[in-house]
C-alpha cells in the first residue's frame, strides 16, 4: 500500500488503515448468524458468530483499560485460566455453602452446563483475523466468566434473565455484537410479551453494570471460596429486584416461553 505522509513523517494512510483494521466489522456474517439464530434460538454457536463479526476493537479497548492499572497489568501478565477452576466440580462442591464457588456449582449443575460447553460453542466462530496472545486471552476470559456473571448478578437463564445479563455485560465491556443481540431481543419481547416492561429490565442490567466493579479486573480463581454476599457488597453488585419481580409474576407462573438463545449444555 502506498504511504502518504505529512510534515514530520507521520504515515497518515498507514495509520488510517490500521484504525480501519482494528474497527472492522462483518455485517453480512452477523446478519446470516442472526437469521439462523432466529430460526433456532438454542443454536448458541450463532451468538458467538454475531459477537465475532461485530467485535471491531472491543477487545482492544478492554486491553487498554486493563493496561491502565496495576491490577490489570498483572492479570495480563499472569493470564490465569479460570476455566480450569470452573471445571473442577469436585473442588467447587467442597466449598462452603454460600460461597461463590458453591453457588456457581449449584447453578451449572442445575442447568446442565459446563465451561467446556461454552468453549465448544465458541469454536464455531473462530477469530476472523490473527490476534495476539493478550487479545485471545481476553476473548477467552470474557467467554469463560459468562456463567459466573449469572451467579454474581443473580440473573437466571430464562429469556428475561439472559437479555438483562447481556445489558450488564455490554455496560461493563462495551461490544456492538451484544448491543445488536439486545436490540433484536428487545424487539421480539415487545412483540411477543407487551405485558413486560423489557426496557426497564434492560435499564436495570445497565445500572448494575455501571455500579459494580469491572469483572475483568478480579482474579476470580482466588475468590471462589469467599462468601458471595460479602464479595457482592465489596464489589458493588446490587441484586436485580425488577427482574425478580418479573420472574415471580411471569416466569414461575409458566406464562413466558423461552425466546432467547440458551447456553450450550454440558
mmCIF file of C-alpha atoms in Angstrom:
data_model
loop_
_atom_site.group_PDB
_atom_site.id
_atom_site.type_symbol
_atom_site.label_atom_id
_atom_site.label_comp_id
_atom_site.label_asym_id
_atom_site.label_seq_id
_atom_site.Cartn_x
_atom_site.Cartn_y
_atom_site.Cartn_z
ATOM 1 C CA UNK A 1 0.000 0.000 0.000
ATOM 2 C CA UNK A 2 1.279 3.494 -0.857
ATOM 3 C CA UNK A 3 2.099 5.551 2.245
ATOM 4 C CA UNK A 4 1.015 9.192 2.381
ATOM 5 C CA UNK A 5 2.929 11.338 4.853
ATOM 6 C CA UNK A 6 2.655 14.845 6.208
ATOM 7 C CA UNK A 7 5.146 17.138 7.887
ATOM 8 C CA UNK A 8 7.126 15.247 10.486
ATOM 9 C CA UNK A 9 6.850 11.963 8.567
ATOM 10 C CA UNK A 10 3.532 10.811 10.080
ATOM 11 C CA UNK A 11 2.253 7.913 7.963
ATOM 12 C CA UNK A 12 -1.344 9.097 7.751
ATOM 13 C CA UNK A 13 -2.618 6.490 5.320
ATOM 14 C CA UNK A 14 -0.970 3.628 7.178
ATOM 15 C CA UNK A 15 -2.375 4.900 10.460
ATOM 16 C CA UNK A 16 -5.863 5.154 8.983
ATOM 17 C CA UNK A 17 -5.564 1.633 7.588
ATOM 18 C CA UNK A 18 -4.524 0.285 10.993
ATOM 19 C CA UNK A 19 -7.512 2.036 12.598
ATOM 20 C CA UNK A 20 -9.811 0.522 9.981
ATOM 21 C CA UNK A 21 -8.449 -2.963 10.603
ATOM 22 C CA UNK A 22 -8.920 -2.632 14.369
ATOM 23 C CA UNK A 23 -12.504 -1.439 13.999
ATOM 24 C CA UNK A 24 -13.525 -3.569 11.025
ATOM 25 C CA UNK A 25 -16.852 -5.407 11.282
ATOM 26 C CA UNK A 26 -18.573 -8.003 9.100
ATOM 27 C CA UNK A 27 -22.283 -7.099 8.918
ATOM 28 C CA UNK A 28 -23.164 -9.769 6.345
ATOM 29 C CA UNK A 29 -21.759 -12.518 8.562
ATOM 30 C CA UNK A 30 -23.617 -11.034 11.528
ATOM 31 C CA UNK A 31 -26.865 -10.881 9.579
ATOM 32 C CA UNK A 32 -26.604 -14.501 8.464
ATOM 33 C CA UNK A 33 -25.881 -15.621 12.023
ATOM 34 C CA UNK A 34 -28.851 -13.679 13.387
ATOM 35 C CA UNK A 35 -31.187 -15.178 10.786
ATOM 36 C CA UNK A 36 -30.052 -18.674 11.837
ATOM 37 C CA UNK A 37 -30.394 -17.755 15.491
ATOM 38 C CA UNK A 38 -33.968 -16.585 14.975
ATOM 39 C CA UNK A 39 -34.788 -19.928 13.354
ATOM 40 C CA UNK A 40 -33.148 -21.856 16.202
ATOM 41 C CA UNK A 41 -32.799 -19.857 19.457
ATOM 42 C CA UNK A 42 -30.846 -22.715 21.071
ATOM 43 C CA UNK A 43 -28.046 -22.529 18.493
ATOM 44 C CA UNK A 44 -25.526 -20.859 20.823
ATOM 45 C CA UNK A 45 -22.797 -21.023 18.205
ATOM 46 C CA UNK A 46 -24.607 -18.329 16.206
ATOM 47 C CA UNK A 47 -24.344 -15.966 19.193
ATOM 48 C CA UNK A 48 -20.566 -16.249 19.093
ATOM 49 C CA UNK A 49 -20.613 -15.678 15.328
ATOM 50 C CA UNK A 50 -22.518 -12.413 15.852
ATOM 51 C CA UNK A 51 -20.099 -11.331 18.577
ATOM 52 C CA UNK A 52 -17.058 -12.073 16.443
ATOM 53 C CA UNK A 53 -18.451 -10.481 13.284
ATOM 54 C CA UNK A 54 -19.215 -7.221 15.112
ATOM 55 C CA UNK A 55 -16.274 -7.301 17.520
ATOM 56 C CA UNK A 56 -14.383 -4.400 15.981
ATOM 57 C CA UNK A 57 -11.905 -3.021 18.513
ATOM 58 C CA UNK A 58 -13.853 -4.034 21.630
ATOM 59 C CA UNK A 59 -11.041 -6.290 22.845
ATOM 60 C CA UNK A 60 -8.528 -3.545 22.123
ATOM 61 C CA UNK A 61 -10.452 -1.126 24.314
ATOM 62 C CA UNK A 62 -10.634 -3.695 27.114
ATOM 63 C CA UNK A 63 -6.919 -4.348 26.728
ATOM 64 C CA UNK A 64 -6.058 -0.662 27.037
ATOM 65 C CA UNK A 65 -8.292 -0.366 30.069
ATOM 66 C CA UNK A 66 -6.522 -3.263 31.776
ATOM 67 C CA UNK A 67 -3.124 -1.784 30.991
ATOM 68 C CA UNK A 68 -4.164 1.475 32.663
ATOM 69 C CA UNK A 69 -3.958 -0.037 36.165
ATOM 70 C CA UNK A 70 -1.527 -2.231 38.068
ATOM 71 C CA UNK A 71 -4.131 -4.914 38.793
ATOM 72 C CA UNK A 72 -4.991 -5.206 35.109
ATOM 73 C CA UNK A 73 -1.346 -5.337 34.068
ATOM 74 C CA UNK A 74 -0.762 -8.230 36.465
ATOM 75 C CA UNK A 75 -3.729 -10.167 35.073
ATOM 76 C CA UNK A 76 -2.466 -9.696 31.526
ATOM 77 C CA UNK A 77 0.986 -10.827 32.607
ATOM 78 C CA UNK A 78 -0.202 -13.892 34.546
ATOM 79 C CA UNK A 79 -3.095 -14.826 32.205
ATOM 80 C CA UNK A 80 -4.847 -17.107 34.726
ATOM 81 C CA UNK A 81 -7.069 -19.803 33.236
ATOM 82 C CA UNK A 82 -10.423 -19.508 35.009
ATOM 83 C CA UNK A 83 -11.876 -22.417 33.046
ATOM 84 C CA UNK A 84 -9.750 -24.915 34.970
ATOM 85 C CA UNK A 85 -11.147 -23.727 38.289
ATOM 86 C CA UNK A 86 -14.719 -23.618 36.973
ATOM 87 C CA UNK A 87 -14.478 -27.156 35.592
ATOM 88 C CA UNK A 88 -13.168 -28.594 38.884
ATOM 89 C CA UNK A 89 -16.586 -29.618 40.125
ATOM 90 C CA UNK A 90 -15.237 -31.701 42.985
ATOM 91 C CA UNK A 91 -13.409 -28.683 44.379
ATOM 92 C CA UNK A 92 -16.428 -26.409 43.851
ATOM 93 C CA UNK A 93 -18.750 -28.889 45.554
ATOM 94 C CA UNK A 94 -16.406 -28.974 48.552
ATOM 95 C CA UNK A 95 -16.600 -25.215 49.069
ATOM 96 C CA UNK A 96 -18.786 -23.772 51.853
ATOM 97 C CA UNK A 97 -22.488 -23.143 51.314
ATOM 98 C CA UNK A 98 -22.942 -19.523 50.315
ATOM 99 C CA UNK A 99 -19.534 -19.254 48.662
ATOM 100 C CA UNK A 100 -19.092 -18.086 45.084
ATOM 101 C CA UNK A 101 -17.740 -21.444 44.002
ATOM 102 C CA UNK A 102 -20.575 -23.416 45.564
ATOM 103 C CA UNK A 103 -23.157 -21.042 44.089
ATOM 104 C CA UNK A 104 -21.515 -21.484 40.677
ATOM 105 C CA UNK A 105 -21.551 -25.268 41.056
ATOM 106 C CA UNK A 106 -25.234 -25.255 42.034
ATOM 107 C CA UNK A 107 -26.056 -23.027 39.057
ATOM 108 C CA UNK A 108 -24.302 -25.038 36.355
ATOM 109 C CA UNK A 109 -25.293 -28.380 37.897
ATOM 110 C CA UNK A 110 -28.974 -27.394 37.941
ATOM 111 C CA UNK A 111 -28.815 -26.162 34.333
ATOM 112 C CA UNK A 112 -26.693 -28.994 32.945
ATOM 113 C CA UNK A 113 -23.927 -26.626 31.864
ATOM 114 C CA UNK A 114 -20.155 -26.584 31.810
ATOM 115 C CA UNK A 115 -17.416 -24.129 30.921
ATOM 116 C CA UNK A 116 -16.344 -26.599 28.226
ATOM 117 C CA UNK A 117 -19.800 -26.303 26.656
ATOM 118 C CA UNK A 118 -19.277 -22.581 26.059
ATOM 119 C CA UNK A 119 -15.830 -23.262 24.633
ATOM 120 C CA UNK A 120 -17.291 -25.789 22.187
ATOM 121 C CA UNK A 121 -19.918 -23.291 21.029
ATOM 122 C CA UNK A 122 -17.368 -20.503 20.642
ATOM 123 C CA UNK A 123 -15.201 -22.694 18.418
ATOM 124 C CA UNK A 124 -17.906 -22.405 15.763
ATOM 125 C CA UNK A 125 -16.859 -18.755 15.424
ATOM 126 C CA UNK A 126 -13.050 -18.557 15.252
ATOM 127 C CA UNK A 127 -11.386 -15.139 15.231
ATOM 128 C CA UNK A 128 -11.798 -13.607 11.775
ATOM 129 C CA UNK A 129 -8.216 -12.344 11.888
ATOM 130 C CA UNK A 130 -5.000 -13.102 13.718
ATOM 131 C CA UNK A 131 -4.935 -11.697 17.235
ATOM 132 C CA UNK A 132 -2.084 -11.588 19.706
ATOM 133 C CA UNK A 133 -1.953 -13.631 22.891
ATOM 134 C CA UNK A 134 -3.337 -10.822 25.073
ATOM 135 C CA UNK A 135 -6.410 -10.369 22.893
ATOM 136 C CA UNK A 136 -7.012 -14.102 22.675
ATOM 137 C CA UNK A 137 -6.785 -14.415 26.464
ATOM 138 C CA UNK A 138 -9.225 -11.514 26.885
ATOM 139 C CA UNK A 139 -11.732 -13.039 24.480
ATOM 140 C CA UNK A 140 -11.481 -16.409 26.220
ATOM 141 C CA UNK A 141 -11.791 -14.804 29.649
ATOM 142 C CA UNK A 142 -14.974 -12.950 28.700
ATOM 143 C CA UNK A 143 -16.447 -16.183 27.362
ATOM 144 C CA UNK A 144 -15.401 -18.313 30.329
ATOM 145 C CA UNK A 145 -16.833 -15.999 33.020
ATOM 146 C CA UNK A 146 -20.260 -15.795 31.398
ATOM 147 C CA UNK A 147 -21.973 -18.169 33.825
ATOM 148 C CA UNK A 148 -20.030 -16.645 36.704
ATOM 149 C CA UNK A 149 -21.642 -13.344 35.731
ATOM 150 C CA UNK A 150 -25.027 -15.050 36.022
ATOM 151 C CA UNK A 151 -24.098 -16.103 39.557
ATOM 152 C CA UNK A 152 -22.705 -12.751 40.688
ATOM 153 C CA UNK A 153 -25.613 -10.720 39.297
ATOM 154 C CA UNK A 154 -28.396 -13.143 40.239
ATOM 155 C CA UNK A 155 -29.788 -13.361 36.701
ATOM 156 C CA UNK A 156 -31.183 -16.714 35.588
ATOM 157 C CA UNK A 157 -31.007 -18.404 32.196
ATOM 158 C CA UNK A 158 -34.605 -17.610 31.325
ATOM 159 C CA UNK A 159 -35.099 -15.240 28.361
ATOM 160 C CA UNK A 160 -35.573 -12.165 30.571
ATOM 161 C CA UNK A 161 -32.512 -13.036 32.652
ATOM 162 C CA UNK A 162 -30.335 -13.606 29.588
ATOM 163 C CA UNK A 163 -31.301 -10.314 27.977
ATOM 164 C CA UNK A 164 -30.816 -8.405 31.228
ATOM 165 C CA UNK A 165 -27.418 -10.022 31.750
ATOM 166 C CA UNK A 166 -26.366 -9.020 28.239
ATOM 167 C CA UNK A 167 -27.186 -5.422 29.176
ATOM 168 C CA UNK A 168 -24.965 -5.782 32.253
ATOM 169 C CA UNK A 169 -22.181 -7.287 30.137
ATOM 170 C CA UNK A 170 -22.116 -4.658 27.387
ATOM 171 C CA UNK A 171 -22.157 -1.906 30.009
ATOM 172 C CA UNK A 172 -19.097 -3.399 31.671
ATOM 173 C CA UNK A 173 -17.294 -4.305 28.430
ATOM 174 C CA UNK A 174 -18.934 -2.496 25.503
ATOM 175 C CA UNK A 175 -19.457 -4.558 22.362
ATOM 176 C CA UNK A 176 -21.514 -3.980 19.229
ATOM 177 C CA UNK A 177 -22.333 -7.675 18.899
ATOM 178 C CA UNK A 178 -24.036 -7.807 22.287
ATOM 179 C CA UNK A 179 -25.755 -4.485 21.576
ATOM 180 C CA UNK A 180 -27.163 -5.960 18.367
ATOM 181 C CA UNK A 181 -28.465 -9.067 20.145
ATOM 182 C CA UNK A 182 -30.066 -6.858 22.811
ATOM 183 C CA UNK A 183 -31.721 -4.782 20.086
ATOM 184 C CA UNK A 184 -33.148 -7.881 18.404
ATOM 185 C CA UNK A 185 -34.235 -9.388 21.722
ATOM 186 C CA UNK A 186 -35.907 -6.162 22.801
ATOM 187 C CA UNK A 187 -37.975 -6.005 19.625
ATOM 188 C CA UNK A 188 -39.007 -9.640 19.999
ATOM 189 C CA UNK A 189 -40.078 -9.137 23.606
ATOM 190 C CA UNK A 190 -42.102 -6.052 22.777
ATOM 191 C CA UNK A 191 -43.952 -8.021 20.115
ATOM 192 C CA UNK A 192 -44.385 -11.316 21.978
ATOM 193 C CA UNK A 193 -44.762 -10.075 25.573
ATOM 194 C CA UNK A 194 -46.064 -6.485 25.671
ATOM 195 C CA UNK A 195 -47.137 -7.075 29.280
ATOM 196 C CA UNK A 196 -43.477 -6.997 30.355
ATOM 197 C CA UNK A 197 -41.585 -3.700 30.549
ATOM 198 C CA UNK A 198 -38.470 -5.039 28.876
ATOM 199 C CA UNK A 199 -36.935 -1.561 28.639
ATOM 200 C CA UNK A 200 -36.972 -1.244 32.427
ATOM 201 C CA UNK A 201 -35.287 -4.633 32.800
ATOM 202 C CA UNK A 202 -32.581 -3.796 30.274
ATOM 203 C CA UNK A 203 -32.024 -0.488 32.058
ATOM 204 C CA UNK A 204 -31.726 -2.311 35.388
ATOM 205 C CA UNK A 205 -28.995 -4.535 33.948
ATOM 206 C CA UNK A 206 -27.172 -1.442 32.723
ATOM 207 C CA UNK A 207 -27.403 0.202 36.136
ATOM 208 C CA UNK A 208 -25.987 -2.865 37.877
ATOM 209 C CA UNK A 209 -23.144 -2.964 35.354
ATOM 210 C CA UNK A 210 -22.329 0.686 35.982
ATOM 211 C CA UNK A 211 -22.327 0.334 39.754
ATOM 212 C CA UNK A 212 -20.343 -2.909 40.007
ATOM 213 C CA UNK A 213 -16.583 -3.215 39.710
ATOM 214 C CA UNK A 214 -15.400 -4.385 36.306
ATOM 215 C CA UNK A 215 -15.500 -8.188 36.411
ATOM 216 C CA UNK A 216 -12.404 -8.481 34.221
ATOM 217 C CA UNK A 217 -10.322 -6.828 36.947
ATOM 218 C CA UNK A 218 -10.987 -9.535 39.532
ATOM 219 C CA UNK A 219 -8.919 -12.703 39.669
ATOM 220 C CA UNK A 220 -11.880 -14.953 40.371
ATOM 221 C CA UNK A 221 -9.710 -18.040 40.658
ATOM 222 C CA UNK A 222 -8.577 -16.739 44.078
ATOM 223 C CA UNK A 223 -12.030 -15.742 45.341
ATOM 224 C CA UNK A 224 -14.294 -18.688 44.617
ATOM 225 C CA UNK A 225 -14.106 -19.850 48.258
ATOM 226 C CA UNK A 226 -15.322 -16.474 49.619
ATOM 227 C CA UNK A 227 -18.940 -15.750 50.685
ATOM 228 C CA UNK A 228 -20.821 -14.472 47.664
ATOM 229 C CA UNK A 229 -22.822 -11.954 49.714
ATOM 230 C CA UNK A 230 -19.622 -10.348 51.049
ATOM 231 C CA UNK A 231 -17.995 -10.157 47.621
ATOM 232 C CA UNK A 232 -21.130 -8.690 46.067
ATOM 233 C CA UNK A 233 -21.144 -5.972 48.718
ATOM 234 C CA UNK A 234 -17.415 -5.296 48.321
ATOM 235 C CA UNK A 235 -17.575 -5.046 44.521
ATOM 236 C CA UNK A 236 -20.840 -3.106 44.334
ATOM 237 C CA UNK A 237 -23.171 -5.764 42.927
ATOM 238 C CA UNK A 238 -26.819 -5.000 43.651
ATOM 239 C CA UNK A 239 -29.406 -7.702 43.031
ATOM 240 C CA UNK A 240 -31.921 -7.187 40.168
ATOM 241 C CA UNK A 241 -35.176 -6.580 42.027
ATOM 242 C CA UNK A 242 -37.213 -5.706 38.913
ATOM 243 C CA UNK A 243 -36.085 -8.935 37.286
ATOM 244 C CA UNK A 244 -37.012 -10.921 40.399
ATOM 245 C CA UNK A 245 -40.494 -9.401 40.287
ATOM 246 C CA UNK A 246 -40.967 -10.429 36.636
ATOM 247 C CA UNK A 247 -39.591 -13.867 37.386
ATOM 248 C CA UNK A 248 -42.114 -14.284 40.201
ATOM 249 C CA UNK A 249 -45.101 -12.945 38.274
ATOM 250 C CA UNK A 250 -44.482 -14.431 34.825
ATOM 251 C CA UNK A 251 -41.687 -16.969 34.656
ATOM 252 C CA UNK A 252 -42.615 -19.064 37.663
ATOM 253 C CA UNK A 253 -46.244 -18.942 36.559
ATOM 254 C CA UNK A 254 -45.183 -20.531 33.264
ATOM 255 C CA UNK A 255 -46.627 -17.738 31.132
ATOM 256 C CA UNK A 256 -43.410 -16.803 29.370
ATOM 257 C CA UNK A 257 -41.963 -19.076 26.721
ATOM 258 C CA UNK A 258 -38.241 -19.199 26.054
ATOM 259 C CA UNK A 259 -37.462 -16.839 23.173
ATOM 260 C CA UNK A 260 -33.745 -16.185 23.527
ATOM 261 C CA UNK A 261 -30.785 -18.499 22.965
ATOM 262 C CA UNK A 262 -29.699 -20.624 25.881
ATOM 263 C CA UNK A 263 -26.173 -21.807 26.597
ATOM 264 C CA UNK A 264 -24.699 -24.964 25.226
ATOM 265 C CA UNK A 265 -25.452 -27.773 27.620
ATOM 266 C CA UNK A 266 -22.676 -29.887 29.036
#
